[in-house]
CSV table of C-alpha atoms in Angstrom, one decimal:
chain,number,residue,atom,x,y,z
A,30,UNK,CA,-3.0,23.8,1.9
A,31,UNK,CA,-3.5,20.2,2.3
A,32,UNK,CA,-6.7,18.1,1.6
A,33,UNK,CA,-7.9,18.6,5.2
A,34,UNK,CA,-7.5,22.0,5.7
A,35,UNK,CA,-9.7,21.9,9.2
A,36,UNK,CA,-8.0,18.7,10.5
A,37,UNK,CA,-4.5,18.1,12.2
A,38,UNK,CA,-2.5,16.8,10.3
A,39,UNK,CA,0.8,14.7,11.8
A,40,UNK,CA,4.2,16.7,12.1
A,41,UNK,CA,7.0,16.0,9.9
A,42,UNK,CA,9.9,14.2,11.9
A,43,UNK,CA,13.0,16.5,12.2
A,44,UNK,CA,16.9,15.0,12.5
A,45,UNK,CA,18.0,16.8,15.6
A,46,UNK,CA,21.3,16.5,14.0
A,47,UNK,CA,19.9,18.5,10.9
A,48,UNK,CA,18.4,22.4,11.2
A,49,UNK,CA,14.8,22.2,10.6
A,50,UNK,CA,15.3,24.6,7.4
A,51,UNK,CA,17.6,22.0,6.0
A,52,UNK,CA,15.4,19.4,6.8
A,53,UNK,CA,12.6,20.9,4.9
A,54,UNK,CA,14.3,21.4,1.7
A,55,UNK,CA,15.8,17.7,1.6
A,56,UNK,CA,13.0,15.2,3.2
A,57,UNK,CA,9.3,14.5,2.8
A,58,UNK,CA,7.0,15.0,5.3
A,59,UNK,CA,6.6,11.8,7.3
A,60,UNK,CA,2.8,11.8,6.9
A,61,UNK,CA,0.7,13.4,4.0
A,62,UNK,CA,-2.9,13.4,2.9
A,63,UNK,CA,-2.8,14.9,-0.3
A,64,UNK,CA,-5.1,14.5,-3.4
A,65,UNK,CA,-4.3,11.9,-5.9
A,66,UNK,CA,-3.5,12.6,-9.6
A,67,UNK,CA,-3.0,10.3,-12.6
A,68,UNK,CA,0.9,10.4,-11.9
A,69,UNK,CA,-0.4,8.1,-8.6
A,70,UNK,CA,-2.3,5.7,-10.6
A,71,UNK,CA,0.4,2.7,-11.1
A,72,UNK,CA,1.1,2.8,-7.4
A,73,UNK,CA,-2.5,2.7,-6.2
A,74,UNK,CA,-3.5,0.2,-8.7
A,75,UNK,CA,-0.5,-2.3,-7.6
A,76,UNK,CA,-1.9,-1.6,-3.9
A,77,UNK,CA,-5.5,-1.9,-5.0
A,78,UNK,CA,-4.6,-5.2,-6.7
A,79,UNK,CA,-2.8,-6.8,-4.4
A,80,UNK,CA,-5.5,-5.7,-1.7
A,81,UNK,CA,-8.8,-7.1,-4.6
A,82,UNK,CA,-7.3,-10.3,-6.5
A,83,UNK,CA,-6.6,-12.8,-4.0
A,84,UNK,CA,-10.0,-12.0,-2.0
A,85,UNK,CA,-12.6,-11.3,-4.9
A,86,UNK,CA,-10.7,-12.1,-8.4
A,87,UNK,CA,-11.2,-8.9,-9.5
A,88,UNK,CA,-10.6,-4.9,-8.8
A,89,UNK,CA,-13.3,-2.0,-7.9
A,90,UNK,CA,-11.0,-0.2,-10.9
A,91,UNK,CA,-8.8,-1.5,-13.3
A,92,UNK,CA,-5.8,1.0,-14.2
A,93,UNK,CA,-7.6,2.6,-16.9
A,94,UNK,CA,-10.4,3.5,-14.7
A,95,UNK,CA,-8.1,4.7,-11.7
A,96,UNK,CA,-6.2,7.3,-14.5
A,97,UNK,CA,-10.1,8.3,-15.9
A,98,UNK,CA,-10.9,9.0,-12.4
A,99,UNK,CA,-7.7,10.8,-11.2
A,100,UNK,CA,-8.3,13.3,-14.4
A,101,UNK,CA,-12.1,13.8,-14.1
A,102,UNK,CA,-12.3,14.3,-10.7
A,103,UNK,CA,-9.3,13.9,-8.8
A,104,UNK,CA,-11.0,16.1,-5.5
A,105,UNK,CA,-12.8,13.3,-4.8
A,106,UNK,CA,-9.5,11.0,-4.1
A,107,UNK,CA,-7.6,11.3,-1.1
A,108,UNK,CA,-4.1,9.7,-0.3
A,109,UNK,CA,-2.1,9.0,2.6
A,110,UNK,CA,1.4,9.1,2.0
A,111,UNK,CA,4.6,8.4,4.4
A,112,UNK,CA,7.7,9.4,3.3
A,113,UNK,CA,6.6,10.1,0.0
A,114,UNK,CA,5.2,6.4,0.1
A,115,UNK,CA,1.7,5.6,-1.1
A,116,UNK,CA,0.2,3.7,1.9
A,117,UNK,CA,-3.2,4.2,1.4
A,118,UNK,CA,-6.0,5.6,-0.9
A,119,UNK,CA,-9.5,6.7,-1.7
A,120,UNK,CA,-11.3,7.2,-5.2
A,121,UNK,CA,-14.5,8.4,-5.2
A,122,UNK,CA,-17.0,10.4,-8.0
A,123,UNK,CA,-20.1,12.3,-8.5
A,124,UNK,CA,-23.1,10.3,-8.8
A,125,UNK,CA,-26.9,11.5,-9.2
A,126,UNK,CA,-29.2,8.8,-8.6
A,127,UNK,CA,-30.5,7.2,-5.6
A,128,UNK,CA,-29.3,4.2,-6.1
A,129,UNK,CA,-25.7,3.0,-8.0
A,130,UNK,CA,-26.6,1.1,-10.9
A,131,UNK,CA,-23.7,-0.1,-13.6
A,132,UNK,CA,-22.8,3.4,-15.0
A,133,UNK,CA,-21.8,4.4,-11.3
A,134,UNK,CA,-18.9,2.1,-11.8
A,135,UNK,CA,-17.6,4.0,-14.8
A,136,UNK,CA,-19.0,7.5,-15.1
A,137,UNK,CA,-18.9,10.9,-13.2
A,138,UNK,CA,-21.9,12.7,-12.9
A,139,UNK,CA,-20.6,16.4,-11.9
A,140,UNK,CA,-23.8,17.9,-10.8
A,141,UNK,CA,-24.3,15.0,-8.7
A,142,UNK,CA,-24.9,15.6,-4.9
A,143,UNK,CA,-24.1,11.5,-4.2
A,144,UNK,CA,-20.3,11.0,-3.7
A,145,UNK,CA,-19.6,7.2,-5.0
A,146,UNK,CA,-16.8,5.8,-3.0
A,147,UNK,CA,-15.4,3.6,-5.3
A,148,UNK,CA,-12.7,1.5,-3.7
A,149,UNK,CA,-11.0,2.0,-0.3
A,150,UNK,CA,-7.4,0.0,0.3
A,151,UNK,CA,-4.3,-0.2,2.3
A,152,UNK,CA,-0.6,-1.8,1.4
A,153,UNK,CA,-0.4,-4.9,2.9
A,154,UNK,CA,2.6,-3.5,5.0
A,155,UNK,CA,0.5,-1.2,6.8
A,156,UNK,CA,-3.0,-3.1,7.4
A,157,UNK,CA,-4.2,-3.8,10.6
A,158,UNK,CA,-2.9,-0.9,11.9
A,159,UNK,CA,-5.7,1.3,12.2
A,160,UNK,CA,-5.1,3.4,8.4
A,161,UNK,CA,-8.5,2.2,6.9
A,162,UNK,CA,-10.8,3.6,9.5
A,163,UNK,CA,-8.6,7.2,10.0
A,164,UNK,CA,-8.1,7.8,6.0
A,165,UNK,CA,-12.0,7.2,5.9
A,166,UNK,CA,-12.9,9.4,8.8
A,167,UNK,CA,-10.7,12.3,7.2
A,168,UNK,CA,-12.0,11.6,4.1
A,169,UNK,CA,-15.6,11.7,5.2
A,170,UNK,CA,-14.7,14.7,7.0
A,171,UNK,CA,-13.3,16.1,4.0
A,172,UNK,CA,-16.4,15.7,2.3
A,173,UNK,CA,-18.5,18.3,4.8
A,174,UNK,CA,-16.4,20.8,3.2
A,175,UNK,CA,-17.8,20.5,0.0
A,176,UNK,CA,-21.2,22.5,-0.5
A,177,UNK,CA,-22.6,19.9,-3.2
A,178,UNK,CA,-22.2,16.6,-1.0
A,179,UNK,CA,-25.4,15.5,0.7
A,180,UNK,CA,-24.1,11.9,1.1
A,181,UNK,CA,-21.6,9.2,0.2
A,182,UNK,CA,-22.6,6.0,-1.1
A,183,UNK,CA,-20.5,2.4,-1.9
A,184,UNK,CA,-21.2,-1.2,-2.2
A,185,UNK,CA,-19.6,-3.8,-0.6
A,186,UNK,CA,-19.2,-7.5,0.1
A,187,UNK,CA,-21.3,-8.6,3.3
A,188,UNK,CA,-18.0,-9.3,5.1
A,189,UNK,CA,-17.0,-6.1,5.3
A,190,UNK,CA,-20.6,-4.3,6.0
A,191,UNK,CA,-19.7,-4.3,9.6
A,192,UNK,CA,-16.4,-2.4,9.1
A,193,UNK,CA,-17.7,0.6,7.5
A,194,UNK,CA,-20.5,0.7,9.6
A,195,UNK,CA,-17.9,1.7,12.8
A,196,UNK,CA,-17.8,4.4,10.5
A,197,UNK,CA,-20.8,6.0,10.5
A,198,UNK,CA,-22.4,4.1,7.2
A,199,UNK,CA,-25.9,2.5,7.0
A,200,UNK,CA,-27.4,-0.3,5.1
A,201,UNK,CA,-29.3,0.7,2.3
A,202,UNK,CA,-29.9,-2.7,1.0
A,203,UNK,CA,-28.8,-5.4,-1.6
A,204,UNK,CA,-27.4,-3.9,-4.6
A,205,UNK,CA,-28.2,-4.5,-8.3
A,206,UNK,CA,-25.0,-4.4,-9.1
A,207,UNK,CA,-23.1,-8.0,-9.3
A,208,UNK,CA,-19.8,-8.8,-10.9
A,209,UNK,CA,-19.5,-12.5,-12.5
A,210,UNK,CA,-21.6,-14.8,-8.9
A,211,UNK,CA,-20.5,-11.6,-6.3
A,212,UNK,CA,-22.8,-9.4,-4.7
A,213,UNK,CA,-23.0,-6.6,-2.7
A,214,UNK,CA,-24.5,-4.5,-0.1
A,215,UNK,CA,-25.1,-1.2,-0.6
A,216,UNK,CA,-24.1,1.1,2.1
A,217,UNK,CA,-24.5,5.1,2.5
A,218,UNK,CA,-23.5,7.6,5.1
A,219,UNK,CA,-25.3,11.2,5.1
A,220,UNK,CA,-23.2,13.8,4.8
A,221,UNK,CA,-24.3,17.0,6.8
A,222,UNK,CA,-22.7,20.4,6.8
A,223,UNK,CA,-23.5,21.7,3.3
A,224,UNK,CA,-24.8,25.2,4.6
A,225,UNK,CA,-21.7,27.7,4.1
A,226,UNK,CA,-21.7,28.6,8.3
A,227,UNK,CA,-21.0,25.1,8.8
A,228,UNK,CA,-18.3,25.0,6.0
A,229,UNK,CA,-16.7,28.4,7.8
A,230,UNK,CA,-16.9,26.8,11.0
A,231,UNK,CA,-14.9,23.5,9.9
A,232,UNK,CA,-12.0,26.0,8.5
A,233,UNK,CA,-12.5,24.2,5.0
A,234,UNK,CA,-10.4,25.3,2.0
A,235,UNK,CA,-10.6,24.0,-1.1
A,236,UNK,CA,-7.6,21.0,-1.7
A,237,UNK,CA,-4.8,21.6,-4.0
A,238,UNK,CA,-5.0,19.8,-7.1
């Protein structure tokens, strides 16, 4: 089953010229939110720096960090992909403090009950169309089927504070985190649902890895 096992997910398109068995066995779907794995990495750090460089100098993850990610904890990624093309992406991990500090950038704490989101982006073909907010409401969703998740935490540049508040997320306050003169905001949204009759009720299944 795919990641969001309770949520609709978009149909694939079907040639009306072609049966629909055939068209199953020779095309990708048209849309896909799938889990990432390490054979993603190359294209979501090419997205990821394209998205990071020009803006802030830098990326949330260096390629490196997007594979150590994808291995540890791949779950905690989410992709969406048209016609077998990365378009968007996701990479979170386990943290266990109340606040990120400099080891949230690199590590994964697995019996954390934080989920670090650790960098959000969308291929400059596709932005301003809408992708960022739905991949981040599915992903949110997502994250009320897992039992351990009490909340999801990232940090930010002030800029953008205001577009992932649409989504449900709430200032927390400056964070200690700064890389070279930037600083951030850090941002969390509670995630509620851990109780297993509100994990029945969403339909949630564990995603394919």
């Amino acid at each position: 089953m795919s990641l969001v096992g309770a949520l609709p997910f978009l149909k694939p398109r079907l040639s009306p010229s072609v049966s629909p068995g055939r068209q199953r066995r020779h095309t990708l779907p048209a849309s896909e939110f799938r889990p990432l794995n390490t054979q993603d990495a190359i294209s979501v750090f090419e997205i990821e720096k394209e998205a990071f460089i020009s803006v802030s100098g830098d990326c949330p993850l260096h390629l490196d960090e997007v594979r150590h990610f994808l291995m540890l904890c791949p779950e905690l990624s989410m992709g969406w992909f048209e016609e077998g093309r990365l378009v968007a992406f996701i990479i979170g991990s386990q943290w266990d403090q109340d606040r990120l500090t400099l080891d949230a950038l690199t590590l994964h704490k697995p019996k954390g009950s934080t989920v670090h989101i650790h960098v959000l982006a969308v291929h400059r073909t596709f932005r301003q169309q809408g992708k960022g907010p739905i991949l981040m409401w599915r992903y949110l969703q997502y994250l009320r089927c897992l039992p351990y998740v009490r909340r999801a935490v990232l940090m930010c540049e002030d800029f953008l504070v205001p577009f992932y508040q649409k989504s449900g997320f709430k200032v927390q306050g400056r964070c200690s985190i700064t890389v070279a003169s930037l600083t951030f905001t850090e941002m969390q949204y509670p995630v509620r649902g851990h109780a297993l009759m509100r994990r029945n009720s969403l339909g949630c299944k564990h995603p394919p890895l």
